[in-house]
CSV table of C-alpha atoms in Angstrom, one decimal:
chain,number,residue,atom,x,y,z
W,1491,UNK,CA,-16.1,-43.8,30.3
W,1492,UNK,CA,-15.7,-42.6,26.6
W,1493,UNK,CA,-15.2,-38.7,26.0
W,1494,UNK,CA,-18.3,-37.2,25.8
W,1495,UNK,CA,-19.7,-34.4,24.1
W,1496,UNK,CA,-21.7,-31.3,25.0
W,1497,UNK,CA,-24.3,-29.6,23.0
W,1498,UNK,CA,-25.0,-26.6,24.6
W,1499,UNK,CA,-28.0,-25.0,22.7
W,1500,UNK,CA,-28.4,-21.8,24.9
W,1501,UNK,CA,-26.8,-18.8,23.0
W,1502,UNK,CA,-25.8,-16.8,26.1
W,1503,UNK,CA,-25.9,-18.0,30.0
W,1504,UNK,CA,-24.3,-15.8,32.8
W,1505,UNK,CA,-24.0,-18.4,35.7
W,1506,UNK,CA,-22.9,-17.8,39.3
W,1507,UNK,CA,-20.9,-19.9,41.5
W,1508,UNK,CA,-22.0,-20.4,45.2
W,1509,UNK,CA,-21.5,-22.0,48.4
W,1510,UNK,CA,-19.4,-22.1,51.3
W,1511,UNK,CA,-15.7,-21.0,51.8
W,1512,UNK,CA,-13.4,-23.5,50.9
W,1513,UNK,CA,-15.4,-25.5,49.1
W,1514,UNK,CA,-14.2,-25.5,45.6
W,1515,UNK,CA,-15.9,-22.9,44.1
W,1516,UNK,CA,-12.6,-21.4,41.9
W,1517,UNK,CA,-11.4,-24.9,41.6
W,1518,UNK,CA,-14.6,-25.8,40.2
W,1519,UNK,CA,-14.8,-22.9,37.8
W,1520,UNK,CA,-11.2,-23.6,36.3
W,1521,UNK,CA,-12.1,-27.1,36.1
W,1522,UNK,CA,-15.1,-26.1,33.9
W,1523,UNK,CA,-13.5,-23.9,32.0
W,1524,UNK,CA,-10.3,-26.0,31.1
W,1525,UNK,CA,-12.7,-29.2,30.2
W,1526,UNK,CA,-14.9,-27.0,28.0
W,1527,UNK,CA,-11.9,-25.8,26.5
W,1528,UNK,CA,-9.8,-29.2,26.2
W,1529,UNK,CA,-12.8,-30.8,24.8
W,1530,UNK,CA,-13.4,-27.9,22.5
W,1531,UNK,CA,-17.2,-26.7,23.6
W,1532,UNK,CA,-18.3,-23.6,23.9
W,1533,UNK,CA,-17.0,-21.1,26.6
W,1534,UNK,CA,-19.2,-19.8,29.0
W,1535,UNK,CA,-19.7,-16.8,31.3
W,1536,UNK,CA,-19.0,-17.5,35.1
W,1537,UNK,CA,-19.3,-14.6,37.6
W,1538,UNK,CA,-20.2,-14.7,41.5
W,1539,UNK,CA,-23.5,-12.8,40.3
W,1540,UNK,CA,-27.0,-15.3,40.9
W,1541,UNK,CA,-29.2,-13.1,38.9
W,1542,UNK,CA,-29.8,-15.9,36.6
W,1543,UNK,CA,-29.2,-19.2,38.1
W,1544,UNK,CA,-26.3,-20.7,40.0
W,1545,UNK,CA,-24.2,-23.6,40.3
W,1546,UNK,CA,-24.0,-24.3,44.1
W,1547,UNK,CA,-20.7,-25.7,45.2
W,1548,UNK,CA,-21.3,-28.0,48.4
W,1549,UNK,CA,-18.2,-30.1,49.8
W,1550,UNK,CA,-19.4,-34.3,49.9
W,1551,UNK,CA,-17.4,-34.1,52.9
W,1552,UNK,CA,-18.5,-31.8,55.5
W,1553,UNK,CA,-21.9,-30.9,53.8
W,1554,UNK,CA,-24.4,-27.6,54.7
W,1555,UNK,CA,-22.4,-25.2,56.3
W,1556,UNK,CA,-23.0,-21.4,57.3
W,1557,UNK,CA,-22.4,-19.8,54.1
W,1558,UNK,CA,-24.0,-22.6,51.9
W,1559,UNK,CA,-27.2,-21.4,53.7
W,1560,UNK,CA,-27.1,-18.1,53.3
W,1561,UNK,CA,-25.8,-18.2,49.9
W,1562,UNK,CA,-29.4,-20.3,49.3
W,1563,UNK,CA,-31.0,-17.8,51.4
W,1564,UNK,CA,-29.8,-14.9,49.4
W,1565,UNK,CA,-30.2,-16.8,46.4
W,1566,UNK,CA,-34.1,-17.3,46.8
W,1567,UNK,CA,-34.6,-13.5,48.4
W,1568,UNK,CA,-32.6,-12.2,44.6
W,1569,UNK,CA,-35.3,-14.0,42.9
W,1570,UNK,CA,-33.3,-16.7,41.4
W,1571,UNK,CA,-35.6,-19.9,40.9
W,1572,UNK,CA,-32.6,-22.1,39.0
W,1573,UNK,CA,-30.0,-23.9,41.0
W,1574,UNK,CA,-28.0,-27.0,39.9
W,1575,UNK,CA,-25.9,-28.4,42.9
W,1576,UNK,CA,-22.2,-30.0,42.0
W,1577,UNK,CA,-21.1,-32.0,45.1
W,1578,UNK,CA,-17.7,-31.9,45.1
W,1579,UNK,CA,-14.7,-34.2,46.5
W,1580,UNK,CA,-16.9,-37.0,45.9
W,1581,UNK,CA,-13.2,-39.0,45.3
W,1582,UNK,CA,-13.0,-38.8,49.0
W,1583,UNK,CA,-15.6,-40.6,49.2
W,1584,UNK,CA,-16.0,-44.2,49.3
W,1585,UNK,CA,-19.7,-44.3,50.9
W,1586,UNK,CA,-22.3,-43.9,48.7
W,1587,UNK,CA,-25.3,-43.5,51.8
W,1588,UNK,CA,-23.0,-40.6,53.0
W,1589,UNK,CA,-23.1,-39.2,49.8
W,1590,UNK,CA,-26.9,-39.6,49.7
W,1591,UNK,CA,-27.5,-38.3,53.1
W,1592,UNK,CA,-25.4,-35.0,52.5
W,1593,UNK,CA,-27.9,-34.9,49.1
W,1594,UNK,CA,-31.0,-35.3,51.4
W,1595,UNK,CA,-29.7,-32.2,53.9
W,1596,UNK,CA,-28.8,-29.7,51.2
W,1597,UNK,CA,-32.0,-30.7,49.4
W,1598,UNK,CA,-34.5,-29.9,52.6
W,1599,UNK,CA,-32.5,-26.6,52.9
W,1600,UNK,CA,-33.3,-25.4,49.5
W,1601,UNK,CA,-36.7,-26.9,50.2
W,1602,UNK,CA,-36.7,-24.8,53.9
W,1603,UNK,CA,-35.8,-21.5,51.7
W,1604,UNK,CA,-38.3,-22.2,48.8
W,1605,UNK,CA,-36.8,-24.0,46.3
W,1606,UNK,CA,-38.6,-27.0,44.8
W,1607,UNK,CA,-35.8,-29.4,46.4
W,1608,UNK,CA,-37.2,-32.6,44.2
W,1609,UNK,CA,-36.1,-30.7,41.0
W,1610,UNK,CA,-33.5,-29.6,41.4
W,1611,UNK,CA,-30.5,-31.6,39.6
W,1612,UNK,CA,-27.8,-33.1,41.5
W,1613,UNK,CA,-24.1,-34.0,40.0
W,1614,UNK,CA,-21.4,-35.7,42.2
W,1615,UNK,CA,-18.2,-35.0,40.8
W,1616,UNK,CA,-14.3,-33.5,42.1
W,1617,UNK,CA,-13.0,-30.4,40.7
W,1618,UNK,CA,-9.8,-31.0,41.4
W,1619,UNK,CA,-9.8,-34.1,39.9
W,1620,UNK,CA,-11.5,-33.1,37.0
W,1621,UNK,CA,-9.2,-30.1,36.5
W,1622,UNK,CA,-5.7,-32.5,36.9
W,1623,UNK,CA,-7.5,-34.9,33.6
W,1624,UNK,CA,-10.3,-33.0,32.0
W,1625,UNK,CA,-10.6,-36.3,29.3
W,1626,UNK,CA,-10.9,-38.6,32.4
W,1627,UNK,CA,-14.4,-39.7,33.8
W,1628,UNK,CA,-14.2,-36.9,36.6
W,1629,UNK,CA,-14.3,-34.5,33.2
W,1630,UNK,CA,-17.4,-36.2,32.2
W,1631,UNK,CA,-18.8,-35.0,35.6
W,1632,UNK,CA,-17.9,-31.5,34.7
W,1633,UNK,CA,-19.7,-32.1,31.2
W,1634,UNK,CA,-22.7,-33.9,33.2
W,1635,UNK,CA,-22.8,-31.0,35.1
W,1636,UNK,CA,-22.5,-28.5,32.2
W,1637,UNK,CA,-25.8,-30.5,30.2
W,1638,UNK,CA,-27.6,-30.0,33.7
W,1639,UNK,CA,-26.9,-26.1,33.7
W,1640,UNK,CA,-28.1,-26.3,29.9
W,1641,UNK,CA,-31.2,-28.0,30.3
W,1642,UNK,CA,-32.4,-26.6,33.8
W,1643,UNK,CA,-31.3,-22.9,33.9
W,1644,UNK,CA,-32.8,-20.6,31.1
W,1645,UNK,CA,-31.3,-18.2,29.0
W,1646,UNK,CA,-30.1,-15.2,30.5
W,1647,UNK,CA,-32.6,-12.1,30.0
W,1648,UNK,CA,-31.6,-8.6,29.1
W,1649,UNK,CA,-31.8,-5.7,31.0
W,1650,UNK,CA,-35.5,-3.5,30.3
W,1651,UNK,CA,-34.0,-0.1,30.4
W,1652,UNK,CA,-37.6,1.2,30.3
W,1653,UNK,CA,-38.7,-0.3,33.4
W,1654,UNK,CA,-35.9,1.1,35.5
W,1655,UNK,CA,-35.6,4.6,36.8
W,1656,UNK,CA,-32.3,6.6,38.0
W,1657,UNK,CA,-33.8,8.2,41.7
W,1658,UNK,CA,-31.8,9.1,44.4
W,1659,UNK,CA,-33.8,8.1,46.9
W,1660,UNK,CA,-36.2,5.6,48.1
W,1661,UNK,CA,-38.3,3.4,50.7
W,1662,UNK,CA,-38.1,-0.3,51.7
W,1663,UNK,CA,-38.6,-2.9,53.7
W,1664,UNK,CA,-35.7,-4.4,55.3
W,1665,UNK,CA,-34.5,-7.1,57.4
W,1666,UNK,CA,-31.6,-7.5,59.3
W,1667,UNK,CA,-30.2,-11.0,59.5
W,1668,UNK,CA,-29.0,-11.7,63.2
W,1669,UNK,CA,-25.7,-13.2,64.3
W,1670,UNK,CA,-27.3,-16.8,63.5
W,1671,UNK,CA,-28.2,-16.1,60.1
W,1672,UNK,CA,-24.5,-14.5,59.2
W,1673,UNK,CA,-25.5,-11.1,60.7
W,1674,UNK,CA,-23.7,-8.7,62.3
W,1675,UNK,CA,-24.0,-8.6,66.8
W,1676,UNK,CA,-24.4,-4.5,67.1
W,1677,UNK,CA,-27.5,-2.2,65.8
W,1678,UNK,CA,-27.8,0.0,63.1
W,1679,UNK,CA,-28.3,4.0,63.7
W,1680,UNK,CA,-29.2,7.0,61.6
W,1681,UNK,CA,-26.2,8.2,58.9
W,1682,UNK,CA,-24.7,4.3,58.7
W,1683,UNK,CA,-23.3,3.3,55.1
W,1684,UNK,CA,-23.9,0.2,54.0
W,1685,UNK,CA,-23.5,-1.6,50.6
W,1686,UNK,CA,-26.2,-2.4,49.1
W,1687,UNK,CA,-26.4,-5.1,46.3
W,1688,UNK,CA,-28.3,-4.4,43.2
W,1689,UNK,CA,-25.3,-4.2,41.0
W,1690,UNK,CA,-23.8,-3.3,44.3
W,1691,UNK,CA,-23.8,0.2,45.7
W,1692,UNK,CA,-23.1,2.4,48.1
W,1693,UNK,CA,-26.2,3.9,50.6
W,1694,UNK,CA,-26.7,5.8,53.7
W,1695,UNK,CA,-30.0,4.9,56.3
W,1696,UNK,CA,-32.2,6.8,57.9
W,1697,UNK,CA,-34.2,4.9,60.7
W,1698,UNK,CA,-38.1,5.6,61.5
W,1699,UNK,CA,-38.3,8.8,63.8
W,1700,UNK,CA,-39.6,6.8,66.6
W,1701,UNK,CA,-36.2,4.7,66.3
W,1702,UNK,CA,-33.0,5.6,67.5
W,1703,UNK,CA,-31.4,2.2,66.6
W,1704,UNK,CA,-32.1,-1.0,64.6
W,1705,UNK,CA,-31.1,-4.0,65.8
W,1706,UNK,CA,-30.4,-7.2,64.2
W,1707,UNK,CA,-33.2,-10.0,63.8
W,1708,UNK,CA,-36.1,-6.7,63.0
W,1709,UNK,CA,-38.1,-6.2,60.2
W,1710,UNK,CA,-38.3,-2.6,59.3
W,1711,UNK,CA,-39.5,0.0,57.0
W,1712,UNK,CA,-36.6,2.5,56.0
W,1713,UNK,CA,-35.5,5.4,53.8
W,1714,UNK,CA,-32.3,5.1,52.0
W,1715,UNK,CA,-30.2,7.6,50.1
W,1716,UNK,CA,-27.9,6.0,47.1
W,1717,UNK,CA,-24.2,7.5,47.6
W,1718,UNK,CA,-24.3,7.2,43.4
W,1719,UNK,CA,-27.2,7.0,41.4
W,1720,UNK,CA,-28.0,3.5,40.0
W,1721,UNK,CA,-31.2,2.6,37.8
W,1722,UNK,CA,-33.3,0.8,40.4
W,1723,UNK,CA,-37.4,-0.3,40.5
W,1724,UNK,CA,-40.2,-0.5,42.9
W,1725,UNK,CA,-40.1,-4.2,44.0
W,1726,UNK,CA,-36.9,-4.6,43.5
W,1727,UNK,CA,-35.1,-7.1,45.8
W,1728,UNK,CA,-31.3,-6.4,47.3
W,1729,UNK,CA,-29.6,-7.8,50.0
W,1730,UNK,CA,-27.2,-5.4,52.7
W,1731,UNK,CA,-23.3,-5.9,53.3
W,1732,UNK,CA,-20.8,-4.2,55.6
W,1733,UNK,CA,-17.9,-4.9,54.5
W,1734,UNK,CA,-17.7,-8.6,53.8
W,1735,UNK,CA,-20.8,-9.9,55.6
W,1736,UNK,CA,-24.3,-9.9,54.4
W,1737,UNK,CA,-26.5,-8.5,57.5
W,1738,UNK,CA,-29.6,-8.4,55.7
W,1739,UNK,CA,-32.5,-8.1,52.9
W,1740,UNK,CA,-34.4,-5.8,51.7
W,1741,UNK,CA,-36.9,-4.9,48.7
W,1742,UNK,CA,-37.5,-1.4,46.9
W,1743,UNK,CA,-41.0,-0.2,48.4
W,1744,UNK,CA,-41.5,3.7,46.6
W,1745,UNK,CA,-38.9,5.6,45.3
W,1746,UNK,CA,-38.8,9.5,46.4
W,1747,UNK,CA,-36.9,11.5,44.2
């Protein structure tokens, strides 16, 4: 295939880059960013963040794992209605129904988690390949898949400093994702800090009276104080780490003070 060009007509896009361990996700980010910049395009902004829309790295070879599904989980929960998948290591292989069929199981779990699965645009490319010879044809994938992001995924939104408000403490429902969702296998008691992701903070948690300890899989209604003040609003969704691991999802219900 010729060299091909992209017209990017957005004048600012923050994208995140998904999907499951070992993937490709850094290989596919250097691969997009040393095509766009061989090839002279513009540059663009790539960040783990999915407050805007995503490009969802999913291996051709071993398909919907673990973290692919939460990552679409968390995805959906944040919000995000935009999602371009790149299927990568497609150079390893030869079978075009395999191919199809991974397609037709990462498609049905967006659809399962709420994304319209039939929109959603599909590229089959390698990274790796595409980063050894960004002017070969796997670089055209990488530009294929840059002309998807433009055309699907809208422009990236400013912050409404007028709608937020800096309170230290609030209410909301939560729930904690059990050890077959990525959760965590013990409970959650009074005091407990916890990251929670908005722009990513710290909190501490304090149960219901009636409850002495939460456990994962429940859906409950709790008060959280913010170890540091963040601008936050009612309705506002976030999603629970400790440490590494997400262990659940939540949404801002009334802030306190």
């Amino acid at each position: 295939m010729g060299k091909e060009t992209f017209e990017g007509k957005k004048t600012h896009c923050t994208i995140g880059i998904i999907g499951h361990r070992g993937h490709g996700k850094t290989t596919l980010t250097d691969a997009i960013k040393k095509t766009l910049t061989t090839r002279e395009e513009r540059n663009i902004s790539l960040t783990s963040s999915i407050e805007y829309g995503a490009i969802l790295v999913v291996s051709a070879i071993d398909g919907i794992m673990s973290q692919t599904a939460e990552q679409i989980m968390i995805a959906h929960h944040m919000g995000m209605q935009h999602i371009v998948v790149f299927m990568n290591k497609c150079d390893m292989v030869d079978d075009m129904e395999m191919l199809e069929l991974v397609e037709m199981g990462i498609r049905d779990q967006l659809y399962q988690c709420g994304f319209v699965g039939s929109d959603i645009p599909f590229i089959y490319g390698s990274a790796l390949k595409a980063l050894e010879d960004p002017d070969g044809e796997w670089g055209d994938k990488i530009m294929e898949l840059m002309d998807a992001v433009d055309k699907y995924i809208p422009d990236s939104q400013p912050e409404m400093d007028q709608a937020s408000s800096i309170h230290t403490k609030f209410t909301a429902e939560v729930y904690m994702l059990d050890i077959n969702e990525g959760g965590r296998d013990t409970g959650y008691f009074d005091g407990d800090r916890l990251q929670f992701y908005f722009k990513t903070t710290d909190v501490k948690i304090q149960l219901p009276i009636e409850i002495d300890m939460a456990m994962p899989g429940e859906t409950l209604d709790i008060t959280i104080e913010l170890i540091q003040p963040i601008k936050i609003t009612e309705e506002e969704p976030f999603i629970i780490r400790d440490d590494e691991c997400t262990v659940g999802l939540g949404r801002v219900a009334t802030i306190i003070e």
